[in-house]
Amino acid sequence: MSRPEGSPGRWRAGRAAALAAVLALLCDGIQALPAAGAARTDGQAAASSAPIPAPGFAPGWAGSGPLRAFTGQDLFNQIDGGAELFLEFGFVRLRLQSYARGRSELTLNAYEMESAASALGIYLMKMGKESPFPEVAARNSSEEVQLTILKGRYFVQVDNLGDVPASRAEAAALANAFLAGVADEPAATPFDALPAEGRLPGSERLIRGPYGLQPYFTFGEGDILSLGGRVFGALAGYRTRDGSPFTRLIVPYPDAAAAAAALARLRANLDPYLKITASRPDGFDFVDYQSKKGSVGLSGAVLDIRFNVIS
């Protein structure tokens, strides 16, 4: 939902303050989680991490520069402007290693996340229109200049940005050399809660906080759905039987009390550009400034939210 004209200063100031507060909360939460959210010490994490490939993944390649590692807020030093989303989903560590052959260069970016669901959440946000290279031995969405890959709790990118591009086979060989050391893990997600009827294939996304939600809708400032960087919601695009599009977000909270508290917080702090048109103890209907409708419903421990409904 884009913003209407007329109040950009108020919106930007409020948004900046809210995002700063949320980022602080997320960073505090990550620090509070055992060993950056994975119940492991740094030493244990290092011991269980997939090994970085030796230069022999393909003939003629050599290491270029030292292995670099980033943990916690250090990630801002590597991907300034994009670290917030990784932290929100449960970032543990990034290891980065470059390789060279002549004027060709490949760089492995191995993001270790706190769970397979965390890695899946990042992958779905970054994959674009999923276009896999079949020679890569894991789920991927790739193009010649960058392979984007998901396996277990790892989100992996292989950059192919040398003066002379490496071959697709060489880039895939580097990716596969790393993936061979990554364990498969099932991702526990709430996707099963999304109804199949009318769902648009490939539109599914995971939400774990405001940075993931922002591209889809603005319900209010800060962590308006009380996800806390811990609760996953499942989002997807839909079409009604007459072809009208809308978006649906299902959030299963740990228990009914948490879901009721989340509904109360949402209702009390709803963005002023959303007008409640009907209110019930277990939810409400609303309309946005574009006259698109939406609804929020509470059932047990689940919030069922629909928005961008055209009628």
Coordinates of C-alpha atoms in Angstrom, one line a residue:
M1 CA 0.0 0.0 0.0
S2 CA 1.7 3.2 -1.1
R3 CA 1.1 6.4 0.9
P4 CA -1.2 9.3 -0.2
E5 CA 0.3 12.7 -0.8
G6 CA -0.1 15.4 1.8
S7 CA 1.8 14.2 4.9
P8 CA 5.2 12.9 3.8
G9 CA 7.1 14.6 6.6
R10 CA 4.9 13.2 9.4
W11 CA 5.1 9.7 7.7
R12 CA 8.8 9.7 7.2
A13 CA 9.6 11.0 10.7
G14 CA 7.2 8.5 12.3
R15 CA 8.4 5.6 10.1
A16 CA 12.0 6.3 10.8
A17 CA 11.4 6.5 14.6
A18 CA 9.4 3.3 14.4
L19 CA 11.9 1.4 12.4
A20 CA 14.7 2.5 14.7
A21 CA 12.8 1.2 17.6
V22 CA 12.0 -2.1 16.0
L23 CA 15.6 -2.6 14.9
A24 CA 16.7 -2.0 18.5
L25 CA 14.1 -4.5 19.6
L26 CA 15.2 -7.1 17.1
C27 CA 18.9 -6.6 17.9
D28 CA 18.0 -7.0 21.6
G29 CA 15.9 -10.0 20.8
I30 CA 18.7 -11.6 18.8
Q31 CA 21.2 -11.0 21.5
A32 CA 18.7 -12.4 24.1
L33 CA 18.2 -15.6 22.0
P34 CA 20.7 -18.4 23.0
A35 CA 23.8 -18.0 20.9
A36 CA 22.2 -15.6 18.3
G37 CA 19.0 -17.6 18.3
A38 CA 20.3 -21.1 17.7
A39 CA 20.9 -22.3 21.2
R40 CA 24.6 -22.7 20.4
T41 CA 27.8 -21.1 21.5
D42 CA 30.0 -19.5 18.8
G43 CA 32.3 -22.4 19.1
Q44 CA 29.5 -24.9 18.6
A45 CA 28.2 -22.9 15.7
A46 CA 31.6 -22.9 14.0
A47 CA 32.0 -26.6 14.6
S48 CA 28.7 -27.4 13.0
S49 CA 28.9 -25.0 10.1
A50 CA 29.2 -26.2 6.5
P51 CA 32.9 -25.9 5.4
I52 CA 33.9 -23.3 2.9
P53 CA 35.2 -25.0 -0.3
A54 CA 38.9 -25.2 -1.2
P55 CA 39.9 -23.6 -4.5
G56 CA 39.9 -26.9 -6.2
F57 CA 36.2 -26.8 -6.9
A58 CA 37.1 -26.3 -10.6
P59 CA 40.5 -26.3 -12.5
G60 CA 42.6 -23.2 -12.3
W61 CA 40.8 -21.4 -9.5
A62 CA 42.6 -20.0 -6.4
G63 CA 41.5 -18.3 -3.3
S64 CA 41.4 -14.4 -3.5
G65 CA 41.7 -12.7 -0.2
P66 CA 40.9 -14.0 3.3
L67 CA 37.8 -15.6 4.5
R68 CA 35.6 -12.9 6.1
A69 CA 32.9 -13.5 8.6
F70 CA 30.1 -11.2 10.0
T71 CA 27.9 -11.9 13.0
G72 CA 25.0 -9.9 14.5
Q73 CA 25.0 -6.2 13.7
D74 CA 28.4 -6.5 11.9
L75 CA 26.2 -7.5 8.9
F76 CA 25.5 -3.8 8.4
N77 CA 29.2 -3.4 7.4
Q78 CA 28.6 -5.8 4.5
I79 CA 25.1 -5.2 3.3
D80 CA 24.2 -1.7 4.4
G81 CA 20.5 -1.1 3.8
G82 CA 19.6 -4.8 3.7
A83 CA 20.7 -6.2 7.0
E84 CA 17.5 -5.4 8.8
L85 CA 15.5 -8.1 7.0
F86 CA 18.2 -10.8 7.7
L87 CA 18.2 -9.8 11.4
E88 CA 14.4 -10.0 11.5
F89 CA 14.4 -13.5 10.1
G90 CA 17.1 -14.8 12.5
F91 CA 20.6 -14.1 11.1
V92 CA 23.5 -16.0 12.7
R93 CA 26.6 -15.5 10.6
L94 CA 27.7 -14.6 7.1
R95 CA 30.9 -16.1 5.7
L96 CA 32.3 -14.6 2.5
Q97 CA 35.1 -16.0 0.4
S98 CA 36.3 -14.9 -3.1
Y99 CA 38.1 -17.0 -5.7
A100 CA 39.9 -15.9 -8.9
R101 CA 41.1 -17.4 -12.1
G102 CA 42.7 -14.8 -14.3
R103 CA 40.3 -11.9 -14.6
S104 CA 37.3 -14.0 -13.5
E105 CA 36.1 -13.9 -9.9
L106 CA 33.5 -15.8 -8.0
T107 CA 32.4 -14.9 -4.5
L108 CA 30.6 -17.3 -2.1
N109 CA 28.2 -15.6 0.4
A110 CA 27.1 -18.2 2.9
Y111 CA 24.4 -16.9 5.2
E112 CA 23.7 -19.2 8.2
M113 CA 20.3 -18.6 9.7
E114 CA 18.9 -19.8 13.0
S115 CA 16.5 -22.3 11.3
A116 CA 15.5 -23.7 8.0
A117 CA 12.3 -21.6 8.1
S118 CA 14.5 -18.5 8.6
A119 CA 16.5 -19.3 5.6
L120 CA 13.4 -20.0 3.6
G121 CA 11.9 -16.7 4.6
I122 CA 15.0 -14.8 3.2
Y123 CA 15.1 -16.9 0.1
L124 CA 11.4 -16.2 -0.8
M125 CA 12.1 -12.5 -0.3
K126 CA 15.2 -12.5 -2.5
M127 CA 14.4 -15.0 -5.2
G128 CA 12.4 -12.8 -7.5
K129 CA 10.6 -14.8 -10.2
E130 CA 12.1 -18.2 -9.4
S131 CA 14.2 -19.4 -12.3
P132 CA 16.4 -22.3 -11.3
F133 CA 19.6 -23.6 -12.9
P134 CA 19.1 -27.4 -12.9
E135 CA 22.8 -28.0 -12.4
V136 CA 22.7 -26.4 -8.9
A137 CA 22.1 -29.2 -6.3
A138 CA 19.5 -27.3 -4.3
R139 CA 16.5 -25.1 -4.7
N140 CA 17.7 -22.0 -6.5
S141 CA 16.7 -18.9 -8.5
S142 CA 19.7 -18.0 -10.6
E143 CA 21.0 -15.8 -13.4
E144 CA 24.5 -15.6 -15.0
V145 CA 25.7 -12.9 -12.6
Q146 CA 24.3 -14.4 -9.4
L147 CA 23.1 -17.8 -8.1
T148 CA 20.6 -17.5 -5.2
I149 CA 20.2 -20.8 -3.3
L150 CA 18.4 -22.3 -0.3
K151 CA 19.5 -25.5 1.5
G152 CA 18.7 -26.3 5.1
R153 CA 19.4 -23.3 7.3
Y154 CA 21.6 -21.7 4.7
F155 CA 20.8 -18.9 2.2
V156 CA 23.6 -18.8 -0.3
Q157 CA 24.6 -16.4 -3.1
V158 CA 27.4 -16.9 -5.6
D159 CA 28.4 -13.7 -7.3
N160 CA 29.9 -13.8 -10.8
L161 CA 31.1 -10.3 -11.2
G162 CA 34.7 -10.5 -12.5
D163 CA 36.0 -8.6 -15.5
V164 CA 35.6 -11.8 -17.5
P165 CA 32.5 -13.8 -16.3
A166 CA 33.2 -17.3 -15.1
S167 CA 31.3 -20.0 -16.9
R168 CA 27.9 -21.1 -15.5
A169 CA 29.4 -24.5 -14.9
E170 CA 32.2 -23.0 -12.8
A171 CA 29.7 -21.0 -10.7
A172 CA 27.6 -24.1 -10.2
A173 CA 30.7 -26.1 -9.2
L174 CA 31.5 -23.6 -6.4
A175 CA 27.9 -23.7 -5.2
N176 CA 27.7 -27.4 -5.3
A177 CA 31.1 -27.8 -3.4
F178 CA 29.6 -25.8 -0.6
L179 CA 26.1 -27.4 -0.7
A180 CA 27.7 -30.8 -0.3
G181 CA 28.5 -29.9 3.3
V182 CA 25.1 -28.5 4.1
A183 CA 22.6 -30.7 5.9
D184 CA 19.0 -30.9 4.6
E185 CA 16.5 -29.7 7.2
P186 CA 12.7 -29.4 7.0
A187 CA 11.3 -25.9 7.4
A188 CA 8.5 -25.6 10.0
T189 CA 6.3 -22.9 8.5
P190 CA 2.6 -22.0 8.7
F191 CA 2.1 -22.4 4.9
D192 CA -0.3 -25.3 5.5
A193 CA -2.7 -22.8 7.1
L194 CA -3.1 -20.9 3.8
P195 CA -6.2 -22.2 1.9
A196 CA -5.4 -23.7 -1.5
E197 CA -8.5 -22.3 -3.3
G198 CA -7.6 -19.2 -5.3
R199 CA -4.0 -19.1 -4.1
L200 CA -1.5 -17.8 -6.7
P201 CA 1.4 -20.2 -7.1
G202 CA 4.7 -18.7 -6.3
S203 CA 3.2 -15.8 -4.3
E204 CA 3.8 -17.4 -0.9
R205 CA 6.0 -15.5 1.6
L206 CA 6.9 -15.7 5.2
I207 CA 6.6 -12.7 7.5
R208 CA 8.4 -12.3 10.8
G209 CA 8.3 -8.6 11.5
P210 CA 7.8 -5.1 10.0
Y211 CA 10.6 -5.3 7.4
G212 CA 9.1 -8.3 5.8
L213 CA 5.6 -6.9 5.9
Q214 CA 6.4 -3.5 4.6
P215 CA 6.4 -4.4 0.9
Y216 CA 2.9 -5.8 1.1
F217 CA 0.9 -3.5 3.5
T218 CA 1.2 -0.9 6.2
F219 CA -1.1 -1.7 9.2
G220 CA 0.7 0.7 11.5
E221 CA 4.1 1.7 12.9
G222 CA 6.6 -0.7 14.4
D223 CA 5.9 -4.3 15.1
I224 CA 2.1 -3.8 14.7
L225 CA 1.4 -7.5 14.5
S226 CA 3.4 -8.4 17.6
L227 CA 5.6 -10.9 15.8
G228 CA 8.6 -10.0 17.8
G229 CA 11.1 -11.5 15.3
R230 CA 9.9 -14.9 16.6
V231 CA 6.4 -15.6 15.2
F232 CA 6.1 -16.6 11.5
G233 CA 3.1 -15.5 9.5
A234 CA 2.3 -16.9 6.0
L235 CA 1.2 -14.6 3.2
A236 CA 0.0 -15.2 -0.3
G237 CA -1.8 -13.6 -3.2
Y238 CA -5.3 -14.8 -4.1
R239 CA -8.0 -14.4 -6.6
T240 CA -11.7 -14.6 -5.9
R241 CA -13.9 -16.7 -8.2
D242 CA -14.7 -13.6 -10.3
G243 CA -11.0 -12.9 -10.7
S244 CA -10.5 -10.1 -8.2
P245 CA -7.1 -10.1 -6.4
F246 CA -6.5 -9.8 -2.7
T247 CA -3.8 -10.8 -0.2
R248 CA -4.2 -13.1 2.8
L249 CA -2.0 -13.3 5.8
I250 CA -2.3 -16.1 8.4
V251 CA -0.5 -15.7 11.7
P252 CA -0.5 -18.5 14.2
Y253 CA 0.5 -17.2 17.7
P254 CA 1.8 -19.5 20.5
D255 CA -1.6 -19.5 22.2
A256 CA -5.0 -17.8 22.2
A257 CA -4.0 -15.2 24.7
A258 CA -1.1 -14.0 22.6
A259 CA -3.3 -13.9 19.5
A260 CA -6.0 -11.9 21.4
A261 CA -3.3 -9.5 22.7
A262 CA -2.0 -9.1 19.1
L263 CA -5.5 -8.2 17.9
A264 CA -6.0 -5.7 20.6
R265 CA -2.7 -4.0 19.8
L266 CA -3.5 -3.9 16.1
R267 CA -7.0 -2.5 16.7
A268 CA -5.7 0.2 19.1
N269 CA -2.7 1.3 16.9
L270 CA -4.1 0.8 13.4
D271 CA -2.7 3.2 10.8
P272 CA -4.9 6.4 10.6
Y273 CA -5.2 5.9 6.8
L274 CA -7.2 2.7 7.6
K275 CA -10.8 3.3 8.6
I276 CA -12.6 0.7 10.6
T277 CA -16.0 0.1 9.0
A278 CA -17.2 -2.7 11.3
S279 CA -16.0 -3.9 14.6
R280 CA -16.5 -7.2 16.4
P281 CA -15.0 -8.8 19.6
D282 CA -13.1 -11.2 17.3
G283 CA -12.0 -8.8 14.6
F284 CA -12.9 -5.8 12.4
D285 CA -13.4 -4.7 8.8
F286 CA -11.5 -1.8 7.4
V287 CA -11.1 0.3 4.2
D288 CA -7.9 2.0 3.1
Y289 CA -7.4 5.3 1.4
Q290 CA -7.7 3.7 -2.0
S291 CA -11.1 2.3 -1.1
K292 CA -9.7 -1.2 -0.9
K293 CA -11.2 -3.3 1.8
G294 CA -9.8 -5.7 4.4
S295 CA -10.6 -7.7 7.4
V296 CA -9.0 -9.1 10.5
G297 CA -10.4 -12.2 12.2
L298 CA -9.4 -14.0 15.4
S299 CA -10.0 -17.7 15.7
G300 CA -8.3 -19.4 18.7
A301 CA -4.6 -18.7 18.4
V302 CA -4.8 -17.5 14.8
L303 CA -5.2 -14.1 13.1
D304 CA -6.6 -14.3 9.6
I305 CA -6.0 -11.0 7.8
R306 CA -7.2 -10.1 4.3
F307 CA -6.3 -6.8 2.5
N308 CA -6.2 -5.1 -0.9
V309 CA -9.7 -6.5 -1.5
I310 CA -11.4 -4.9 -4.5
S311 CA -15.2 -4.9 -4.5

